[in-house]
Amino acid sequence: MMTTKPDTRLWSAKIRKLTPYVAGEQPKADNLCKLNTNENPFPPSPKAVQAMQSVLADGQTLRLYPDPESDELCQTLAQYHGLDRSQVFVGNGSDEVLAFIFACFFAKERPLLMPDISYSFYPVYAQTFEIQTQLIALKDDFSIDTDDYRMPSGGIILPNPNAPTGVLLGVDKIAKLAKEHPNSVIVVDEAYIDYADDKTASAIALIHEFDNVLVTQTFSKSRALAGLRVGMAFGSAHLIAALSTYKNSFNSYPLDRLAQKGATASILDEAYFQEKRLAVINLRKELVSSLVALGFEVLPSSANFVFAKPNHATLSTQEIFEKLREQGVIVRHWDKPRIKEYLRITVGTDEQNARLIEVLSQILT
Ligand SMILES: *Cc1c(COP(=O)(O)O)cnc(C)c1O
């Protein structure tokens, strides 16, 4: 990392104007209670790990380029979701897939619509790809009212469940958006959808009916493979063809051999996936009860994190955040309008959640 300000004399004017995204901290110290970036508290499927070990065991394999189209993985994903292979696209994490989506679909005359509170990478992509945006305010309870989106649009993007709030929008409402904006691509970023109690919450079901719905998902959260970098998009073959055209215009080998094998094996291990998914949902419910008992107001979460407001008489949320940090418990806090009174807390293991609650009760009493 460069610590002094770089000399930008040789940079293009465009790059000089960019403000990059700042990811949640990945601290180097051990024994921290790390509840700040929504990683899975459990390890990935042992079968996924084994599949990657077998690639490494054959020392020859990495000599060869990977399959440029990740066919085995795409076929496996298509079968898993009842789609055709032509409706599936994969990339290095959904962040890369989202960048491609911004480049392919949103540079239009009319603005891209998105919630005022959502994934903070979206405005960065919009800036990078020179896309004008229109922020639509969430309601006071942090829900989305799709009627507020009744205006000319060059596209719509929203996380569902929303981040950092965890609040879920019904799939019927997404269908309504798709119907009302037939000439715009509606992107539903489902990074956390596997943690919704309702198993029919995904907008993948809408792909058969609407050619303008594009759903992204990731292996980083519910499949515990954030370090592997695999994300995907599901949509009509016409939308997926645009993503492939873009990808193959500068990098035809997006996923490496380990990632393709590991991700495929993870999808095939359905029993492990379901067990851990439900375990996190249960841990979330316990965490919510403990936070409520400490006086927190907690938004209804369909994700592996909660968005919670402490309501303390004297301490501000910022002060509570800093005191947690001093005790080695790291959560996320944004000093931004509307959300600065909230903490976003990732659901941890039983032990991590207990440590959080113990430290919080010391701070608050
Ligand atoms: C974590 C996250 C992503 C990015 O996931 P990767 O696949 O790891 O790039 C995308 N969208 C939202 C809302 C997220 O929280």
Short mmCIF file of N, CA, C and O and ligand atoms in Angstrom, two decimals, residues 38 92-96 98 119 122 159 163 189 191-192 218-221 229-231, ligand 1:
data_model
loop_
_atom_site.label_atom_id
_atom_site.label_comp_id
_atom_site.label_asym_id
_atom_site.label_seq_id
_atom_site.Cartn_x
_atom_site.Cartn_y
_atom_site.Cartn_z
N ASN A 38 -19.54 -9.87 7.14
CA ASN A 38 -20.58 -10.84 6.75
C ASN A 38 -20.04 -12.14 6.16
O ASN A 38 -20.70 -12.78 5.34
N ASN A 92 -15.42 -13.51 -11.16
CA ASN A 92 -14.59 -13.49 -9.93
C ASN A 92 -15.30 -12.73 -8.81
O ASN A 92 -15.01 -11.57 -8.56
N GLY A 93 -16.23 -13.38 -8.17
CA GLY A 93 -17.02 -12.73 -7.14
C GLY A 93 -18.16 -11.97 -7.79
O GLY A 93 -18.06 -11.58 -8.97
N SER A 94 -19.24 -11.74 -7.04
CA SER A 94 -20.32 -10.99 -7.67
C SER A 94 -19.93 -9.54 -7.87
O SER A 94 -20.50 -8.86 -8.71
N ASP A 95 -18.93 -9.05 -7.14
CA ASP A 95 -18.47 -7.68 -7.40
C ASP A 95 -18.01 -7.52 -8.85
O ASP A 95 -18.31 -6.51 -9.49
N GLU A 96 -17.31 -8.51 -9.37
CA GLU A 96 -16.89 -8.42 -10.78
C GLU A 96 -18.10 -8.52 -11.71
O GLU A 96 -18.22 -7.76 -12.68
N LEU A 98 -21.10 -7.66 -11.04
CA LEU A 98 -21.83 -6.39 -10.96
C LEU A 98 -21.15 -5.29 -11.78
O LEU A 98 -21.82 -4.52 -12.46
N TYR A 119 -25.94 -1.11 -1.09
CA TYR A 119 -24.54 -1.53 -1.15
C TYR A 119 -23.70 -0.35 -1.64
O TYR A 119 -23.94 0.18 -2.72
N TYR A 122 -22.21 0.34 -5.35
CA TYR A 122 -22.95 0.76 -6.55
C TYR A 122 -22.58 2.17 -7.03
O TYR A 122 -22.32 2.37 -8.22
N PRO A 159 -30.10 -4.45 -3.67
CA PRO A 159 -29.77 -5.71 -3.02
C PRO A 159 -31.05 -6.26 -2.39
O PRO A 159 -31.86 -5.49 -1.87
N ALA A 163 -28.78 -4.45 1.81
CA ALA A 163 -27.58 -4.29 2.64
C ALA A 163 -27.37 -2.78 2.79
O ALA A 163 -27.49 -2.07 1.79
N ASP A 189 -29.60 -8.00 -6.52
CA ASP A 189 -28.34 -8.50 -5.95
C ASP A 189 -28.66 -9.36 -4.74
O ASP A 189 -28.91 -8.86 -3.65
N ALA A 191 -27.01 -11.37 -2.71
CA ALA A 191 -25.85 -11.89 -1.97
C ALA A 191 -26.26 -12.66 -0.72
O ALA A 191 -25.55 -13.58 -0.29
N TYR A 192 -27.41 -12.28 -0.13
CA TYR A 192 -27.81 -12.88 1.16
C TYR A 192 -29.11 -13.67 1.10
O TYR A 192 -29.67 -14.01 2.13
N THR A 218 -23.73 -15.06 -4.93
CA THR A 218 -22.30 -15.21 -4.65
C THR A 218 -22.01 -16.46 -3.83
O THR A 218 -22.89 -16.93 -3.09
N PHE A 219 -20.79 -16.98 -3.95
CA PHE A 219 -20.33 -18.07 -3.08
C PHE A 219 -19.70 -17.52 -1.80
O PHE A 219 -19.26 -18.29 -0.95
N SER A 220 -19.64 -16.18 -1.67
CA SER A 220 -18.87 -15.58 -0.57
C SER A 220 -19.56 -15.66 0.79
O SER A 220 -18.90 -15.66 1.81
N LYS A 221 -20.88 -15.69 0.82
CA LYS A 221 -21.58 -15.60 2.09
C LYS A 221 -22.11 -16.98 2.49
O LYS A 221 -21.49 -17.68 3.25
N ARG A 229 -13.47 -16.18 -4.49
CA ARG A 229 -13.96 -15.20 -5.45
C ARG A 229 -14.79 -15.84 -6.58
O ARG A 229 -14.31 -15.97 -7.72
N VAL A 230 -15.99 -16.26 -6.27
CA VAL A 230 -16.90 -16.75 -7.30
C VAL A 230 -18.29 -16.12 -7.10
O VAL A 230 -18.86 -16.18 -6.02
N GLY A 231 -18.78 -15.50 -8.16
CA GLY A 231 -20.13 -14.95 -8.14
C GLY A 231 -20.81 -15.26 -9.45
O GLY A 231 -20.16 -15.71 -10.41
C1 LIG B 1 -20.82 -9.28 -0.19
C2 LIG B 1 -21.67 -8.58 -1.20
C3 LIG B 1 -21.40 -8.66 -2.56
C4 LIG B 1 -20.09 -9.13 -3.12
O1 LIG B 1 -19.84 -10.40 -3.01
P1 LIG B 1 -18.56 -11.06 -3.72
O2 LIG B 1 -19.17 -12.17 -4.47
O3 LIG B 1 -17.68 -11.49 -2.60
O4 LIG B 1 -17.89 -10.08 -4.63
C5 LIG B 1 -22.31 -8.11 -3.46
N1 LIG B 1 -23.40 -7.46 -3.03
C6 LIG B 1 -23.66 -7.32 -1.72
C7 LIG B 1 -24.88 -6.58 -1.32
C8 LIG B 1 -22.79 -7.86 -0.77
O5 LIG B 1 -23.02 -7.67 0.52
#
